[in-house]
JSON list of C-alpha atoms in Angstrom, two decimals:
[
{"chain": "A", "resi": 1, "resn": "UNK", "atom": "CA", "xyz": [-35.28, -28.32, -23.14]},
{"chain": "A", "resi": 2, "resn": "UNK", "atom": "CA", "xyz": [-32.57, -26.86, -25.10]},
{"chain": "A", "resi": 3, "resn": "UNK", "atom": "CA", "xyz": [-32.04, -24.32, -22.70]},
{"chain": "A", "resi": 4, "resn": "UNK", "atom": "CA", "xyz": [-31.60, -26.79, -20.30]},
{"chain": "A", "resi": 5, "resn": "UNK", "atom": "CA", "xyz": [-29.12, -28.69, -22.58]},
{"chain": "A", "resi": 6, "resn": "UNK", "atom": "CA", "xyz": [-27.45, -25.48, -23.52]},
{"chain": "A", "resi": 7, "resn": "UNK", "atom": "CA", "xyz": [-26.66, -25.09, -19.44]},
{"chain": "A", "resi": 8, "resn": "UNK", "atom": "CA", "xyz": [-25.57, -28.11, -19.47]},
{"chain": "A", "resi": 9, "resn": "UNK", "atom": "CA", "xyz": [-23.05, -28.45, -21.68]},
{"chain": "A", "resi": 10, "resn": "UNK", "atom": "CA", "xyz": [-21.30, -25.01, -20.64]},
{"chain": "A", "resi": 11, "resn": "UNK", "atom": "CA", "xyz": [-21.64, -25.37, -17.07]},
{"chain": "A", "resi": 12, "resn": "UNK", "atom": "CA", "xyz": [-20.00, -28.71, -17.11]},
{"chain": "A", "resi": 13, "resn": "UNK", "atom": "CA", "xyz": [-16.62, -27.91, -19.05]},
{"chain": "A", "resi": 14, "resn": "UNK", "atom": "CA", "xyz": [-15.93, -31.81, -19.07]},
{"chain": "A", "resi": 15, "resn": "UNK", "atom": "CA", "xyz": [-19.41, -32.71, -20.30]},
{"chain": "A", "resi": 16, "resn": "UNK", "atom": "CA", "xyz": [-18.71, -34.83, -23.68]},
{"chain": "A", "resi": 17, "resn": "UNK", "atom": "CA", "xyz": [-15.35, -36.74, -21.54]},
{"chain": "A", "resi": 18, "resn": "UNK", "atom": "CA", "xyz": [-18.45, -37.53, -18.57]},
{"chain": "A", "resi": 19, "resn": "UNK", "atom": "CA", "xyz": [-20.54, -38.72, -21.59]},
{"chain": "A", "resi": 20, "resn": "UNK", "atom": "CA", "xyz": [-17.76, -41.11, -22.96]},
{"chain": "A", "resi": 21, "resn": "UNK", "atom": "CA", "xyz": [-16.82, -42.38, -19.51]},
{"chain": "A", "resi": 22, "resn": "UNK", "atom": "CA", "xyz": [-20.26, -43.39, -18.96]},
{"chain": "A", "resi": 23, "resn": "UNK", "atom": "CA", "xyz": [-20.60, -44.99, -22.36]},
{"chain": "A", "resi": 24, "resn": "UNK", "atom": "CA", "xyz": [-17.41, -46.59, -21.89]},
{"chain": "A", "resi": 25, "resn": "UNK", "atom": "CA", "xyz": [-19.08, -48.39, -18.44]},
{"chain": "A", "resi": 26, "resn": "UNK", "atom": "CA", "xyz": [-22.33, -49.18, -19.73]},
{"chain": "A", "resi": 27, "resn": "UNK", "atom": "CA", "xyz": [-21.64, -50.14, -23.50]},
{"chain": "A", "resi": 28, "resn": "UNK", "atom": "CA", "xyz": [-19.77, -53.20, -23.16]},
{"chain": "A", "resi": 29, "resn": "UNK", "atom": "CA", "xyz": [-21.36, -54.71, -20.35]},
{"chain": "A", "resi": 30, "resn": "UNK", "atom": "CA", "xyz": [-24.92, -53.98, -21.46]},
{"chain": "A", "resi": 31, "resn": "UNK", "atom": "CA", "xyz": [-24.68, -54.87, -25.31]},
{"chain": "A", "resi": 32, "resn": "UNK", "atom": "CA", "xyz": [-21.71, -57.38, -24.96]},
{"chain": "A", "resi": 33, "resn": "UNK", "atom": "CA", "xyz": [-21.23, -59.12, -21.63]},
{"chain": "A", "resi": 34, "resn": "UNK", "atom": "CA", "xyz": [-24.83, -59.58, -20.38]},
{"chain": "A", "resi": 35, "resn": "UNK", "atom": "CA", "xyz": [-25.93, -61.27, -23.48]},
{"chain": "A", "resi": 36, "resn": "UNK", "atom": "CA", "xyz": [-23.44, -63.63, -23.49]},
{"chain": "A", "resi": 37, "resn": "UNK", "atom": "CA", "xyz": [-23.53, -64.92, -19.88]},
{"chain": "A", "resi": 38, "resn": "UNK", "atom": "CA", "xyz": [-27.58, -65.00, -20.34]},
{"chain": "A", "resi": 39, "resn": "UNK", "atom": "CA", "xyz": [-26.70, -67.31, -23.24]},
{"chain": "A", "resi": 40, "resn": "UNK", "atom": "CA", "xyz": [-23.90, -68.85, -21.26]},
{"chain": "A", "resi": 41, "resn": "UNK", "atom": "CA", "xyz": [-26.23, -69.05, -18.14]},
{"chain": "A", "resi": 42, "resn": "UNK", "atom": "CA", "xyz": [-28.85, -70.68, -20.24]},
{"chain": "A", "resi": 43, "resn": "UNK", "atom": "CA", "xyz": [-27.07, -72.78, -22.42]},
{"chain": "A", "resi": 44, "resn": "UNK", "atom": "CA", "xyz": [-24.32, -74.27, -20.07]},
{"chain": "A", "resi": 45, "resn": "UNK", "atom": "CA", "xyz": [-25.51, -78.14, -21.26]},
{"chain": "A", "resi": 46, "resn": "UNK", "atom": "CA", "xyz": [-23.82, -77.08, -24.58]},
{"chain": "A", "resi": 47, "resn": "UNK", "atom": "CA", "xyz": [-20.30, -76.98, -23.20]},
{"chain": "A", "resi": 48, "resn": "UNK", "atom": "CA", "xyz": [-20.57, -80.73, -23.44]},
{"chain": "A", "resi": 49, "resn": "UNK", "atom": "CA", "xyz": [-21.78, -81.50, -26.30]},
{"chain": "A", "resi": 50, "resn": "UNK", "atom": "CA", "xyz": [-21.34, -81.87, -30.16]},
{"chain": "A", "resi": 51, "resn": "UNK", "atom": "CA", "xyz": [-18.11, -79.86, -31.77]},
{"chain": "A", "resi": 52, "resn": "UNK", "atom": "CA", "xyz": [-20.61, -76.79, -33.14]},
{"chain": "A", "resi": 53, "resn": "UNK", "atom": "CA", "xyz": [-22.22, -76.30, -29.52]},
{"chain": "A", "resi": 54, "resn": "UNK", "atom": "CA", "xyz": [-19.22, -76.28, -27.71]},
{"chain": "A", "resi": 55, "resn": "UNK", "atom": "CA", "xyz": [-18.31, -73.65, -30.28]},
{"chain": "A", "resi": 56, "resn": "UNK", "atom": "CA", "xyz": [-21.10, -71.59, -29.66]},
{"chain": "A", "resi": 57, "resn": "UNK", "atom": "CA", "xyz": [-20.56, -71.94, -25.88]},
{"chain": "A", "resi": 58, "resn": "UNK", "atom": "CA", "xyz": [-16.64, -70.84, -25.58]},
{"chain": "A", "resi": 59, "resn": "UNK", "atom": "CA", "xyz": [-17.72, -67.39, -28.75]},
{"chain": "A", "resi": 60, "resn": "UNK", "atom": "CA", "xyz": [-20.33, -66.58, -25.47]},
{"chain": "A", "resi": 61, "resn": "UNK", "atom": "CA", "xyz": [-17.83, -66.79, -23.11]},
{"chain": "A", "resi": 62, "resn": "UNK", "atom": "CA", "xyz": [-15.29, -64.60, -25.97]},
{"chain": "A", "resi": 63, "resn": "UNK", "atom": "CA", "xyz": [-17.39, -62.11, -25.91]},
{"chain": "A", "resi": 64, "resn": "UNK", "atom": "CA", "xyz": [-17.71, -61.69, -22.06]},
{"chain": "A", "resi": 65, "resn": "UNK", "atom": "CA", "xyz": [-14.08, -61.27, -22.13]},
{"chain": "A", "resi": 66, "resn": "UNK", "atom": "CA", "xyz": [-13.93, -58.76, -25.07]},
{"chain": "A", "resi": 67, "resn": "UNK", "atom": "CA", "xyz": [-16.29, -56.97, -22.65]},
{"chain": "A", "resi": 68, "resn": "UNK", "atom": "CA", "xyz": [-14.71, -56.60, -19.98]},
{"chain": "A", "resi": 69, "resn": "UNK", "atom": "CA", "xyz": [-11.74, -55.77, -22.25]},
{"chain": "A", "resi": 70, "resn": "UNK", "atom": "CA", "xyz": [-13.52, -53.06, -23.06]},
{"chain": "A", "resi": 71, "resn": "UNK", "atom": "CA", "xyz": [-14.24, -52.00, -20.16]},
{"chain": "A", "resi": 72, "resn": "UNK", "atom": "CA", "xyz": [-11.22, -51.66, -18.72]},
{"chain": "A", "resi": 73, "resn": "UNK", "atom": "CA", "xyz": [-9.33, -50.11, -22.26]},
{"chain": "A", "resi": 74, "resn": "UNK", "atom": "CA", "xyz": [-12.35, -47.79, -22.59]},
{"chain": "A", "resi": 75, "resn": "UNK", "atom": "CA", "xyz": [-12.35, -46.27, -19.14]},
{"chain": "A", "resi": 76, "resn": "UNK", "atom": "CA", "xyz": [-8.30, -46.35, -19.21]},
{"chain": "A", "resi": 77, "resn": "UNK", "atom": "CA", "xyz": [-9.02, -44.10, -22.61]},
{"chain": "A", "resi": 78, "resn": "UNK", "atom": "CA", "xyz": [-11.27, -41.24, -21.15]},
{"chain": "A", "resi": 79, "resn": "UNK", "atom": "CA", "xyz": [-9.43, -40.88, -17.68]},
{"chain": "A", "resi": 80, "resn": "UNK", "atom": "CA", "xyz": [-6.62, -40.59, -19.79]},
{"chain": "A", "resi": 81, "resn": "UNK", "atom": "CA", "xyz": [-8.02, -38.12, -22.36]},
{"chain": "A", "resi": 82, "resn": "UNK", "atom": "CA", "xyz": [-9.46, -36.29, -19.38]},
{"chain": "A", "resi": 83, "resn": "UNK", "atom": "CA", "xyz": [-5.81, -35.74, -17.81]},
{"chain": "A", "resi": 84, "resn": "UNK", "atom": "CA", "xyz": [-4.06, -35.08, -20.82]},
{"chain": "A", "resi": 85, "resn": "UNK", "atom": "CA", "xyz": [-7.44, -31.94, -21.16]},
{"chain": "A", "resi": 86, "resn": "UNK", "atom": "CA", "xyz": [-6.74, -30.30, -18.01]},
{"chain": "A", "resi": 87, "resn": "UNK", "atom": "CA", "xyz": [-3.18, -30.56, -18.41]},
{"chain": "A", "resi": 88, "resn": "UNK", "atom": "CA", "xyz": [-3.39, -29.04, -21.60]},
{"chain": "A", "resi": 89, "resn": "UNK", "atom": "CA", "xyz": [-5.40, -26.11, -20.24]},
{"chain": "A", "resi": 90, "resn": "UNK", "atom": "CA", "xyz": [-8.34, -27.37, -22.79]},
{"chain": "A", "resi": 91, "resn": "UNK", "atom": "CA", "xyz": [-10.52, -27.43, -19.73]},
{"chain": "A", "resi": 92, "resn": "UNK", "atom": "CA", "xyz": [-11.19, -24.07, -18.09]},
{"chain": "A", "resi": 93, "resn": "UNK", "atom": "CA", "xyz": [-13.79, -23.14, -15.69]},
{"chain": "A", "resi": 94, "resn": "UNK", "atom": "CA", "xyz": [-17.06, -23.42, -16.27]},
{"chain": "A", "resi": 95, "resn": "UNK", "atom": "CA", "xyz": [-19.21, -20.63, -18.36]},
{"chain": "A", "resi": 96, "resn": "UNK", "atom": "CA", "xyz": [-15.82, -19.13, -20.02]},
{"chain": "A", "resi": 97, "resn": "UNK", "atom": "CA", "xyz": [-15.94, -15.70, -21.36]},
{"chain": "A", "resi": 98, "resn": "UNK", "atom": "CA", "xyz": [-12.95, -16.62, -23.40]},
{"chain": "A", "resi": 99, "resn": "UNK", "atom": "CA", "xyz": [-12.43, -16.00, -27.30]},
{"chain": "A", "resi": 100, "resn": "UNK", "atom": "CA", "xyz": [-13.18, -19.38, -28.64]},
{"chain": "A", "resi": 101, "resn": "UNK", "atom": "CA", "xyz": [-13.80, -17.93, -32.03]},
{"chain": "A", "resi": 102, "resn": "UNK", "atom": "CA", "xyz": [-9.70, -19.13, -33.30]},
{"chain": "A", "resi": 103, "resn": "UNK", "atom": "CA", "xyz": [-9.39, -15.10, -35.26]},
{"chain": "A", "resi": 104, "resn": "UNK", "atom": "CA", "xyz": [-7.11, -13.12, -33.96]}
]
């Protein structure tokens, strides 16, 4: 398995930016935005009533929006960090021979 891993990682040189681009699409939605429009989906009777329930409603619907905030920031953030890498020429080919060891 860590062979596997090892191959990996050096065969795809942007490995760790395809690992934040995916966390960037699945965090927010999964942990933020689909718990809150469950609650929002099962608690919509609470939009009309008392003052706390109504609060409790429209901090659901908050957090679907921070969400998708998220979202789109988050995957703005890695594509951006990915072109600013191969215009940098951090990004090389895959399975570089090249010094990476910083001596001179």
């Amino acid at each position: 398995m860590s062979v596997v891993s090892f191959l990996i990682a050096s065969g795809i040189p942007i490995f760790n930016y395809l690992l934040a681009l995916a966390g960037s699409l699945t965090f927010a939605p999964l942990a933020l935005g689909l718990p809150g429009y469950l609650w929002v989906y099962d608690h919509q009777h609470y939009r009309v009533g008392i003052f706390w329930k109504k609060i409790a409603y429209y901090l659901n619907w908050l957090m679907i929006s921070l969400a998708v905030f998220l979202i789109i920031g988050g995957t703005y953030g890695v594509v951006q960090q990915i072109i600013d890498a191969y215009a940098s020429g951090e990004i090389a080919g895959a399975f570089s021979c090249a010094d990476n060891s910083n001596s001179s």
